[in-house]
Amino acid sequence: MKRAILAGGIASVMGLGILFLGCPPKKATLGEDVAKAVYVPPGQYDEFYAFVSGGFDGQLLVYGLPSGRLLKVIPVFSQYARNGYGYSEETKAFLMTSHGFIPWGDLHHPELSQTDGVPDGRWVFANENNVPRVARIDLRRFETAEIIEIPNSGGNHSSPFITQNTEYVVAGTRFSVPIDVTTGELKDVSISSYAENFKGTITFIKVNNDPNYRGEDKMSIAFQLLVPGFDYDLAHCGKGPSHGWCFFTSYNTEQAYTLLEANASQNDKDFILAVNWKKAEECVAQGKAKEYPATYYHNYYDEKKHMAISSVKKSVKVLTPQDCPGVAYYLPTPKSPHGVDVDPSGEYIVGGGKLSADLPIHSFSKMMKAIENKEFEREIFGIPVLKFEAVNHCLVPKACLGPLHTEFDDKGYAYTSCFVSSEVIKTDLKECKVVDRITVYYNIGHLMIPGGDSRKPWGKYLLAMNKITKDRYLPVGPELHQSAQLIDISGEKMRMLLDFPTLGEPHYANGIHADVVKDKVIGYYDLRENEHPYSIKSEAEARVERRGNVVHVYMSSIRSHFTPDNIEGIRVGDTVYFHVTNLDQEFDIPHGFAMMGAENANILIMPGETRTLKWVPKKPGVYPFYCTDFCSPLHQEMQGYVRVSPANANVSLKWGTGKSL
Ligand code: CUA
């Protein structure tokens, strides 16, 4: 612990220690060792990508490890003014839902795609907790490629966890809701009828893994499993021997609907729900699921057209446990568990019993035996409750206070975040013994080891995502960013390496070795393949077309001018669409486009891409526009004018670059 505090960068403590103890200079090298461990020299790459959730800012953050450098913000569920995501005409469709256009979302859990239980670097999935949705981010582009809405759900929290070969993405509801199966809408009932009317759902999203399928509409809802009206918190699917099963923590088995902090903390044990998805597939194939009406959006990117497209789905298959015996079992687990994490061998299922000091570890092989021997204590809604003793491998005694989430290294150890006692503990899974602990600053939520929820963790670093930041950085007023800490887990003892602030509120992260991803990432789009309906391939095609009160500007950008850069003949009452195609064909040469008075963000146009900004001028005048991204020494010259005349004016439509109109 002392070592951890020293290494944590409290230099004054270290200095005093040296002063009072009269230590030889050797002691001072401690900081140097730590600095070396996270130092990535200028021009060199980090060893790992870390995908960290932005929480209430709705975005996905990409950090490099071990440096902690922020590499990219990928907008997913929230509008992002930096590049026009959710503002440009091409990306608005991503944010369409059955509730209308939703400009903000709460992104909680990034999950990398896997093949044979190992992160494969194709995609990252991410959930939206508020308006239930799941997104897929393409790691060739590091951009959102697809978003599907989840019907019959309220608070899509135990999501988006994947099966061993990304066959499915699972999404469990946090809040149970009164589902009207005849309309697919929420019922108008008394809240106090919770026990009678409210149900949860576990959604199985099928993923098209065919490498020859080029479309980005890769996700579809295969079926939903109806489950009792509890809260479903987190999930992980089995691997190796437990492949074919997914596990979900549930709390509020008390079915409280008010003052949950007291009323949902009554039971000593809540449950981990084990779902046999291969069994569910069988039952669905046998026609045992019912087709219910449901309205939900499926939005995906057409890469050729550089445009997101929405479609509306109208029904969903729902399977009830009573109609499919053997599809699900409850594993009693103390107490209001948060995380449920399956170790790399696929045998141990660790629950994060956040109100318990003992860390519960269940055994998959014991669970299978208990099912075979029908060691049930009761049944809820057609789901047998297995006896605790029959499934539990051990309770790690006095592990820590507030265990939340566990990840694993490649040497048989589990690392668990402990919110209340602000520490990470290292546990020998087989021996059920805590072998090391390290203090974190402060109140850690989730933690992440690259590959730490897969069959092959890279057991070198652990990222602690802490909820409380105060006094770690220079004061910046009452609102602080959250804070992450990097811990070296390569040795017997954990070692604190680095603090760095994070954007939004990271809830969860996934990491992957850079070698799996970096060589597949593209640098620009091939202009010849751009099939955007308003794209142009050369300046010669640039033009302005009026269709009634709608004006389409087919514009190009190239270092360092727009074509056209002078436009006259726009009238008050017109709606003007600037379709800007970036003709440059070189990595890292985007252009921006901003129009004075546009009630919008700017747009950032990648090389070979087309983006559209909508502008409704309100008053006559001459309005400047310009490139917002410093693209060349003549960036500041990259500008133009649009003349707007009164609604009844007869100024003819003219445009050009390099000539007087
Ligand atoms: Cu183009 Cu600045």
XYZ file of C-alpha atoms and ligand atoms in Angstrom:
663
model
C 0.000 0.000 0.000
C 2.776 2.381 0.966
C 4.530 1.630 -2.262
C 1.325 2.327 -4.141
C 0.898 5.714 -2.540
C 4.492 6.598 -3.333
C 4.172 5.506 -6.910
C 0.829 7.248 -7.219
C 2.677 10.488 -7.579
C 2.370 12.061 -4.146
C 5.821 13.476 -4.586
C 5.808 15.405 -1.331
C 5.233 12.214 0.670
C 8.079 10.590 -1.199
C 10.311 13.589 -0.631
C 9.588 13.608 3.102
C 10.254 9.889 3.271
C 13.642 10.356 1.725
C 14.378 13.326 3.945
C 13.454 11.713 7.257
C 14.727 8.243 6.599
C 17.861 9.504 4.969
C 17.382 7.031 2.149
C 20.128 6.655 -0.441
C 19.343 8.162 -3.889
C 18.318 4.668 -5.009
C 14.826 5.334 -3.598
C 14.357 8.214 -6.021
C 14.592 5.871 -8.987
C 11.171 4.493 -8.061
C 9.479 7.403 -9.836
C 11.787 7.021 -12.790
C 10.861 3.351 -13.178
C 7.215 4.257 -13.138
C 7.743 7.083 -15.631
C 9.616 4.733 -17.965
C 6.784 2.220 -17.793
C 4.299 4.715 -19.257
C 6.594 6.819 -21.414
C 5.924 6.520 -25.121
C 8.598 8.582 -26.902
C 7.537 11.197 -29.471
C 6.554 9.561 -32.736
C 6.072 6.110 -31.236
C 2.812 4.269 -30.821
C 1.121 2.969 -27.738
C 0.977 -0.775 -27.280
C -2.781 -0.975 -26.677
C -5.993 0.674 -27.775
C -8.403 1.269 -24.901
C -12.047 1.873 -25.825
C -13.564 3.731 -22.896
C -17.212 4.670 -22.613
C -18.138 8.332 -22.429
C -21.171 7.622 -20.237
C -23.469 10.615 -20.195
C -21.695 12.320 -23.073
C -22.872 9.484 -25.340
C -19.537 8.982 -27.022
C -16.819 6.371 -27.218
C -13.308 7.431 -26.270
C -10.163 5.876 -27.660
C -7.068 6.108 -25.466
C -3.593 4.726 -26.019
C -2.052 2.621 -23.273
C 0.256 2.860 -21.447
C 0.497 6.605 -22.173
C -3.133 7.489 -21.377
C -3.198 9.778 -24.428
C -6.637 10.505 -25.866
C -6.503 9.366 -29.509
C -10.071 9.958 -30.637
C -13.612 10.767 -29.578
C -16.043 8.670 -31.617
C -19.561 10.128 -31.527
C -22.165 7.388 -31.230
C -25.379 8.337 -29.402
C -24.837 12.094 -29.071
C -24.478 14.894 -31.573
C -20.876 16.014 -31.893
C -20.274 19.559 -33.062
C -16.594 18.908 -33.796
C -17.323 16.925 -36.954
C -21.049 17.471 -37.459
C -22.122 13.952 -36.419
C -25.873 14.073 -35.845
C -25.997 17.559 -37.440
C -25.044 16.774 -41.031
C -27.806 15.437 -43.255
C -25.836 12.202 -43.746
C -25.621 11.339 -40.038
C -28.962 12.500 -38.605
C -30.495 9.089 -39.331
C -28.163 7.480 -36.782
C -30.052 9.239 -33.991
C -33.573 8.337 -35.137
C -35.647 6.239 -32.734
C -39.285 5.311 -32.195
C -39.335 8.379 -29.877
C -38.166 10.634 -32.695
C -34.765 12.266 -33.211
C -32.800 11.902 -29.952
C -29.691 14.129 -29.835
C -28.188 12.620 -26.695
C -27.532 9.182 -25.252
C -25.859 7.505 -22.294
C -23.155 5.139 -23.539
C -22.074 2.641 -20.891
C -20.299 -0.446 -22.177
C -17.945 -0.900 -25.129
C -17.451 -4.533 -26.131
C -15.033 -5.694 -28.834
C -16.073 -8.358 -31.323
C -14.442 -11.735 -30.766
C -13.609 -14.831 -32.753
C -13.121 -18.016 -30.768
C -13.302 -15.936 -27.604
C -10.447 -13.600 -28.573
C -10.873 -9.909 -29.531
C -10.520 -9.800 -33.327
C -10.376 -6.037 -33.939
C -13.313 -5.830 -36.349
C -15.880 -3.884 -34.336
C -16.739 -2.363 -30.995
C -20.321 -2.621 -29.800
C -21.740 -0.078 -27.363
C -25.037 0.273 -25.526
C -27.289 3.248 -24.919
C -28.847 3.042 -21.506
C -31.554 5.701 -21.709
C -33.368 5.131 -25.001
C -32.450 1.453 -25.398
C -30.118 0.987 -28.343
C -27.004 -0.936 -29.366
C -24.375 0.483 -31.726
C -21.649 -1.103 -33.774
C -18.492 0.903 -34.463
C -16.331 -0.129 -37.407
C -12.625 -0.269 -36.548
C -11.499 0.251 -40.141
C -12.920 3.765 -39.885
C -13.295 4.201 -36.101
C -16.789 5.485 -36.761
C -20.316 4.441 -35.948
C -21.611 2.028 -38.567
C -24.936 0.832 -37.179
C -27.442 1.466 -34.379
C -30.409 -0.752 -33.557
C -33.133 0.176 -31.091
C -34.279 -2.384 -28.499
C -38.053 -2.597 -28.038
C -39.726 -3.822 -24.821
C -36.806 -2.520 -22.771
C -36.263 0.339 -20.349
C -32.686 1.200 -19.532
C -30.601 -1.068 -21.731
C -27.851 -1.698 -19.170
C -26.831 -5.392 -19.261
C -25.698 -4.775 -22.785
C -23.982 -5.170 -25.290
C -22.131 -8.326 -24.335
C -21.192 -10.824 -26.990
C -21.008 -14.559 -27.425
C -17.701 -16.292 -28.156
C -17.813 -15.837 -31.932
C -19.963 -12.689 -31.933
C -22.932 -14.842 -32.941
C -25.080 -12.618 -30.747
C -24.951 -9.347 -28.909
C -27.090 -9.615 -25.774
C -29.036 -6.740 -24.240
C -30.862 -7.076 -20.919
C -33.192 -4.413 -19.590
C -32.222 -2.567 -16.427
C -35.676 -1.242 -15.651
C -38.545 -3.614 -16.072
C -41.519 -1.984 -17.767
C -45.207 -2.769 -18.343
C -45.062 -4.241 -21.843
C -48.284 -4.386 -23.817
C -47.733 -7.421 -26.009
C -50.769 -6.614 -28.123
C -49.458 -3.195 -29.230
C -45.727 -3.272 -28.512
C -46.134 -0.064 -26.484
C -45.825 0.573 -22.758
C -49.039 0.033 -20.818
C -50.796 2.882 -19.018
C -51.124 1.210 -15.592
C -50.650 2.123 -11.954
C -46.982 2.024 -10.905
C -48.070 0.073 -7.825
C -49.134 -2.765 -10.124
C -45.404 -3.448 -10.687
C -45.432 -7.081 -9.544
C -48.379 -7.884 -11.751
C -47.608 -5.881 -14.886
C -43.886 -5.195 -15.177
C -41.552 -7.547 -17.032
C -37.961 -7.618 -18.156
C -36.563 -8.736 -21.488
C -33.269 -10.196 -22.602
C -32.699 -9.388 -26.264
C -30.539 -11.488 -28.568
C -29.226 -9.480 -31.509
C -27.977 -11.710 -34.296
C -24.775 -10.470 -35.949
C -23.948 -11.160 -39.583
C -20.290 -12.259 -39.430
C -19.989 -13.182 -43.123
C -16.780 -11.435 -44.274
C -18.141 -11.346 -47.826
C -21.224 -9.398 -46.788
C -20.327 -5.770 -47.431
C -23.512 -4.162 -46.091
C -23.463 -2.393 -42.750
C -26.901 -3.718 -41.751
C -25.267 -6.509 -39.803
C -27.454 -6.555 -36.675
C -31.010 -7.855 -36.381
C -33.063 -8.818 -33.344
C -33.408 -12.618 -33.444
C -35.625 -12.948 -30.371
C -36.322 -11.670 -26.881
C -36.654 -13.758 -23.723
C -39.333 -12.509 -21.349
C -38.090 -12.556 -17.742
C -39.502 -11.582 -14.333
C -39.803 -7.909 -13.466
C -36.441 -7.442 -11.735
C -33.584 -5.078 -12.669
C -30.954 -6.685 -14.928
C -27.620 -5.033 -14.406
C -24.673 -6.506 -16.296
C -23.874 -9.577 -18.331
C -21.180 -11.717 -19.832
C -21.432 -14.769 -22.022
C -19.685 -18.095 -21.545
C -16.577 -19.238 -23.343
C -14.900 -22.605 -23.917
C -16.966 -25.127 -21.908
C -19.599 -22.486 -21.048
C -19.971 -21.281 -24.665
C -23.693 -21.376 -25.409
C -24.659 -19.639 -22.148
C -24.950 -16.008 -21.126
C -25.117 -14.731 -17.554
C -26.961 -11.657 -16.308
C -26.907 -10.125 -12.844
C -30.250 -9.111 -11.416
C -31.084 -6.972 -8.434
C -34.339 -5.639 -7.067
C -35.701 -9.168 -6.858
C -37.837 -7.496 -4.181
C -39.697 -5.830 -7.082
C -39.593 -2.426 -5.422
C -40.796 0.527 -7.464
C -40.015 3.327 -5.015
C -37.083 4.169 -2.702
C -35.018 1.358 -4.140
C -31.968 2.221 -2.024
C -33.809 0.685 0.931
C -36.542 -1.392 -0.629
C -34.370 -3.204 -3.177
C -31.704 -4.105 -0.597
C -33.817 -6.438 1.531
C -32.906 -9.847 0.161
C -29.610 -11.423 1.219
C -29.302 -12.912 -2.200
C -30.422 -11.782 -5.603
C -29.665 -13.726 -8.756
C -27.413 -14.338 -11.667
C -29.647 -15.406 -14.544
C -28.065 -18.108 -16.713
C -29.554 -18.279 -20.217
C -28.911 -21.242 -22.498
C -29.075 -19.373 -25.807
C -28.538 -22.475 -27.913
C -31.667 -23.910 -26.256
C -33.481 -20.638 -26.946
C -32.447 -20.838 -30.612
C -33.934 -24.355 -30.765
C -37.210 -23.234 -29.229
C -37.456 -20.273 -31.610
C -36.746 -22.580 -34.566
C -39.546 -24.861 -33.321
C -41.958 -21.928 -33.458
C -42.276 -21.559 -29.682
C -41.662 -17.812 -29.715
C -44.603 -15.495 -30.363
C -44.434 -12.687 -32.872
C -45.453 -9.491 -31.068
C -45.921 -6.041 -32.544
C -43.079 -3.654 -31.697
C -41.850 -0.462 -33.313
C -38.111 0.108 -33.403
C -35.525 1.767 -35.611
C -32.591 0.168 -37.357
C -30.068 2.733 -38.612
C -26.979 1.828 -40.560
C -24.359 3.438 -42.716
C -24.210 2.952 -46.458
C -20.458 3.215 -46.947
C -20.717 3.709 -50.709
C -23.288 6.481 -50.365
C -21.529 7.967 -47.285
C -24.903 8.158 -45.627
C -26.849 6.660 -42.713
C -30.204 5.096 -43.554
C -33.128 4.372 -41.217
C -35.628 1.593 -41.459
C -38.500 0.897 -39.075
C -39.164 -2.627 -37.832
C -42.645 -3.640 -36.813
C -42.462 -6.875 -34.857
C -40.265 -8.979 -32.607
C -40.225 -12.658 -31.588
C -40.710 -13.117 -27.838
C -39.980 -16.377 -26.040
C -41.457 -17.115 -22.604
C -39.431 -19.400 -20.266
C -42.516 -21.598 -19.605
C -42.642 -22.375 -23.338
C -38.996 -23.423 -23.466
C -38.016 -25.525 -20.416
C -34.280 -25.487 -19.741
C -33.736 -22.074 -21.345
C -32.900 -20.258 -18.092
C -31.886 -20.809 -14.456
C -31.308 -18.514 -11.513
C -28.093 -18.726 -9.466
C -28.597 -17.158 -6.020
C -25.893 -14.526 -5.528
C -25.234 -12.077 -2.656
C -26.225 -9.175 -2.682
C -27.548 -6.818 -5.395
C -24.721 -8.034 -7.682
C -23.360 -5.626 -10.309
C -20.783 -7.333 -12.529
C -20.907 -10.929 -13.704
C -17.650 -12.025 -15.239
C -16.563 -15.329 -16.750
C -12.881 -16.236 -16.404
C -10.734 -17.138 -19.451
C -11.187 -20.875 -18.841
C -14.966 -20.484 -18.982
C -15.376 -22.305 -15.632
C -15.618 -19.534 -13.037
C -18.434 -17.020 -12.934
C -17.604 -14.154 -10.582
C -20.443 -12.031 -9.229
C -19.851 -8.492 -8.018
C -22.105 -8.571 -4.934
C -21.835 -4.866 -4.324
C -23.571 -4.911 -0.919
C -21.645 -7.969 0.254
C -18.070 -8.089 1.561
C -17.586 -11.639 0.322
C -16.889 -12.142 -3.341
C -19.029 -14.941 -4.803
C -17.467 -17.251 -7.392
C -19.762 -19.770 -9.057
C -18.681 -22.857 -10.961
C -20.047 -23.589 -14.417
C -19.414 -27.344 -14.116
C -21.207 -27.422 -10.742
C -24.076 -25.493 -12.303
C -24.405 -28.081 -15.069
C -24.422 -30.907 -12.500
C -26.990 -29.100 -10.379
C -29.234 -28.716 -13.442
C -28.824 -32.417 -14.257
C -29.671 -33.392 -10.667
C -32.535 -30.885 -10.508
C -31.155 -29.230 -7.381
C -33.783 -26.525 -7.398
C -35.037 -24.573 -4.410
C -38.057 -23.089 -6.200
C -39.233 -21.736 -9.521
C -39.988 -18.157 -10.597
C -41.940 -17.536 -13.807
C -40.896 -20.927 -15.207
C -37.233 -20.344 -14.266
C -35.832 -22.867 -11.722
C -33.740 -21.352 -8.908
C -30.674 -23.541 -8.345
C -29.463 -24.150 -4.799
C -26.656 -21.773 -3.847
C -24.417 -24.523 -2.421
C -24.912 -26.584 -5.576
C -23.485 -23.891 -7.881
C -21.088 -21.902 -5.709
C -17.367 -22.579 -6.004
C -16.587 -20.314 -3.064
C -17.190 -17.017 -1.356
C -13.861 -15.228 -1.099
C -14.108 -14.138 2.549
C -13.717 -10.450 3.456
C -12.586 -9.657 -0.048
C -13.289 -5.939 0.055
C -16.117 -3.449 0.428
C -18.390 -2.975 -2.550
C -16.989 -5.428 -5.115
C -18.315 -4.366 -8.510
C -16.567 -5.809 -11.518
C -13.904 -8.409 -12.222
C -11.489 -8.917 -15.098
C -8.796 -11.538 -15.516
C -5.155 -11.914 -16.439
C -3.531 -14.828 -18.271
C -2.178 -16.438 -15.093
C -5.321 -17.516 -13.256
C -5.909 -14.322 -11.286
C -9.013 -12.218 -11.044
C -8.902 -8.449 -10.449
C -11.946 -6.921 -8.821
C -12.855 -3.256 -8.395
C -14.147 -2.345 -4.936
C -16.152 0.867 -4.941
C -16.527 1.492 -1.206
C -13.009 0.616 -0.091
C -11.464 2.284 -3.204
C -9.172 -0.548 -4.129
C -8.434 -3.259 -6.647
C -7.984 -6.750 -5.271
C -6.170 -9.617 -6.941
C -7.671 -13.016 -6.245
C -6.409 -16.525 -6.879
C -9.521 -18.033 -8.455
C -8.837 -21.661 -7.596
C -7.688 -21.015 -4.034
C -10.333 -18.345 -3.392
C -7.772 -16.145 -1.741
C -6.961 -12.447 -2.072
C -3.233 -12.312 -2.832
C -2.716 -8.569 -3.361
C -4.567 -5.273 -3.108
C -3.872 -1.713 -4.239
C -5.566 1.558 -3.313
C -7.090 3.673 -6.084
C -8.154 7.337 -5.992
C -11.126 7.296 -5.512
C -14.171 5.044 -5.619
C -13.452 2.872 -8.585
C -16.376 1.739 -10.738
C -15.229 -0.536 -13.491
C -11.770 -1.731 -14.396
C -10.286 -3.075 -17.605
C -7.471 -5.375 -18.605
C -6.938 -5.509 -22.395
C -8.610 -8.781 -23.407
C -9.581 -9.206 -19.748
C -13.059 -10.535 -20.493
C -11.838 -12.852 -23.246
C -10.145 -16.247 -23.437
C -6.716 -14.649 -23.942
C -6.129 -11.592 -21.771
C -3.041 -9.459 -22.335
C -2.264 -9.435 -18.617
C 0.075 -6.468 -18.542
C -1.942 -3.387 -17.588
C -5.113 -2.716 -15.661
C -7.114 0.466 -16.130
C -9.084 1.659 -13.097
C -11.998 3.951 -13.923
C -12.630 6.026 -10.821
C -15.802 7.924 -10.030
C -14.395 10.589 -7.685
C -11.583 12.845 -8.890
C -11.228 15.599 -6.273
C -7.686 16.704 -5.419
C -5.973 14.595 -8.101
C -5.477 17.488 -10.539
C -5.334 21.278 -10.539
C -8.721 22.630 -9.391
C -11.063 23.633 -12.226
C -14.282 24.503 -10.411
C -17.011 22.252 -9.086
C -17.355 20.128 -12.211
C -14.513 17.675 -12.697
C -13.735 15.102 -15.289
C -13.532 11.525 -14.114
C -10.150 9.995 -13.555
C -8.485 6.808 -14.731
C -5.444 5.115 -13.270
C -3.122 2.685 -14.941
C -1.782 -0.198 -12.877
C 1.013 -2.581 -13.839
C -0.184 -6.167 -13.243
C 2.703 -7.991 -14.900
C 4.364 -8.863 -11.589
C 3.343 -10.499 -8.343
C 2.451 -7.125 -6.809
C 0.309 -4.536 -8.531
C 2.059 -1.245 -9.185
C 0.422 2.166 -9.710
C 1.760 3.876 -12.822
C -0.347 6.807 -13.985
C -3.320 9.109 -13.435
C -5.120 10.681 -16.368
C -8.490 12.432 -16.684
C -11.208 10.957 -18.878
C -14.115 12.605 -20.693
C -17.725 12.010 -19.710
C -18.195 9.272 -17.168
C -16.471 6.057 -18.164
C -18.472 3.051 -17.002
C -16.630 0.310 -18.742
C -13.899 -0.278 -21.274
C -12.407 -2.890 -23.528
C -8.824 -3.006 -24.713
C -6.927 -4.718 -27.475
C -3.312 -4.996 -28.598
C -2.670 -2.362 -31.271
C -1.239 -4.942 -33.702
C -4.681 -6.548 -34.102
C -6.200 -3.283 -35.324
C -3.743 -0.694 -36.556
C -2.812 -2.056 -39.985
C -6.460 -2.405 -41.051
C -7.351 1.225 -40.401
C -7.989 3.291 -43.539
C -6.687 6.835 -44.070
C -9.155 8.225 -46.610
C -12.046 7.259 -48.875
C -11.571 6.470 -52.547
C -13.270 9.290 -54.425
C -13.951 7.003 -57.403
C -16.134 4.798 -55.170
C -18.152 7.688 -53.737
C -21.798 7.015 -54.704
C -23.321 9.806 -52.619
C -26.224 11.110 -54.756
C -24.921 14.687 -54.414
C -21.221 13.937 -54.766
C -19.082 15.345 -57.551
C -15.853 13.856 -58.823
C -14.268 17.051 -60.140
C -14.636 20.822 -59.972
C -16.124 20.740 -63.468
C -19.216 19.062 -62.009
C -19.715 21.740 -59.342
C -23.072 23.495 -59.753
C -26.097 25.002 -58.030
C -29.603 23.686 -58.720
C -32.855 25.301 -57.658
C -35.942 23.114 -57.133
C -38.648 25.530 -55.996
C -37.521 26.906 -52.635
C -34.881 24.241 -52.185
C -31.379 24.918 -53.466
C -28.752 22.202 -53.796
C -25.131 23.312 -53.971
C -22.877 20.611 -55.440
C -19.635 21.900 -53.968
C -16.069 20.626 -53.951
C -13.249 21.345 -51.553
C -9.586 20.875 -52.318
C -6.464 22.585 -50.926
C -7.165 25.530 -50.834
C -10.488 26.573 -52.337
C -14.146 25.700 -52.626
C -15.911 25.409 -55.974
C -18.111 27.376 -56.257
C -16.907 30.051 -53.821
C -19.268 32.806 -55.041
C -22.996 32.152 -55.248
C -25.752 34.672 -56.060
C -29.479 34.245 -56.550
C -30.349 32.717 -53.157
C -33.545 34.196 -51.703
C -34.988 34.567 -48.215
C -37.331 31.586 -47.808
C -34.925 29.186 -49.491
C -33.532 26.116 -47.829
C -29.971 25.646 -49.009
C -28.122 22.335 -48.875
C -24.353 22.574 -49.242
C -23.209 19.128 -50.399
C -19.440 19.362 -50.011
C -17.231 16.674 -51.531
C -13.611 16.687 -50.417
C -11.621 15.951 -53.590
C -8.327 15.522 -51.735
C -7.033 11.956 -51.673
C -4.538 11.956 -48.863
C -4.502 10.771 -45.248
C -5.299 13.463 -42.659
C -6.458 16.175 -45.069
C -10.053 16.888 -44.048
C -11.703 20.180 -44.861
C -14.327 21.836 -42.730
C -17.277 23.919 -43.827
C -19.058 26.565 -41.766
C -21.788 28.963 -42.898
C -22.574 32.177 -41.048
C -25.987 31.952 -39.378
C -26.480 28.221 -39.906
C -28.378 26.805 -36.927
C -26.097 23.854 -36.988
C -22.579 22.657 -36.360
C -19.837 22.856 -38.936
C -19.193 19.743 -40.990
C -15.856 18.033 -41.282
C -15.391 16.262 -44.618
C -12.837 13.473 -44.860
C -10.866 13.042 -48.107
C -13.129 11.386 -50.701
C -16.246 11.932 -48.587
C -19.397 14.024 -49.088
C -21.159 15.832 -46.235
C -24.187 18.100 -46.316
C -24.900 21.223 -44.259
C -28.421 22.655 -44.239
C -28.798 26.438 -44.122
C -31.962 28.560 -44.032
C -30.952 32.238 -44.508
C -33.328 34.616 -42.763
C -32.291 38.064 -44.012
C -30.916 39.526 -47.255
C -27.180 40.172 -47.330
C -23.894 38.646 -48.366
C -22.809 35.810 -46.086
C -19.318 34.381 -45.796
C -18.455 30.724 -45.446
C -15.066 29.148 -44.754
C -13.025 26.033 -44.115
C -12.779 25.289 -40.392
C -9.946 22.762 -40.428
C -6.392 24.009 -40.888
C -5.647 22.115 -44.085
C -2.789 23.990 -45.757
C -0.731 27.204 -45.588
C -3.589 28.809 -47.550
C -6.304 27.502 -45.226
C -7.070 31.043 -44.173
C -7.758 31.886 -47.851
C -10.244 29.004 -48.108
C -13.442 31.040 -47.988
C -16.363 32.267 -50.081
C -19.591 34.331 -50.196
C -23.275 33.638 -50.730
C -25.534 36.546 -51.718
C -29.052 36.358 -50.291
C -31.729 38.603 -51.806
C -35.327 39.338 -50.689
C -37.949 36.664 -51.315
C -39.428 38.552 -54.274
C -36.100 39.542 -55.872
C -35.213 38.396 -59.378
C -31.445 38.064 -59.024
C -30.589 35.115 -61.258
C -28.821 32.042 -59.927
C -25.089 32.285 -60.666
C -22.016 30.651 -59.251
C -18.308 30.280 -59.869
C -14.760 30.255 -58.538
C -12.014 32.526 -59.851
C -14.291 34.792 -61.885
C -16.687 37.680 -61.361
C -20.340 36.686 -61.521
Cu -9.509 23.465 -46.196
Cu -8.766 24.662 -44.209
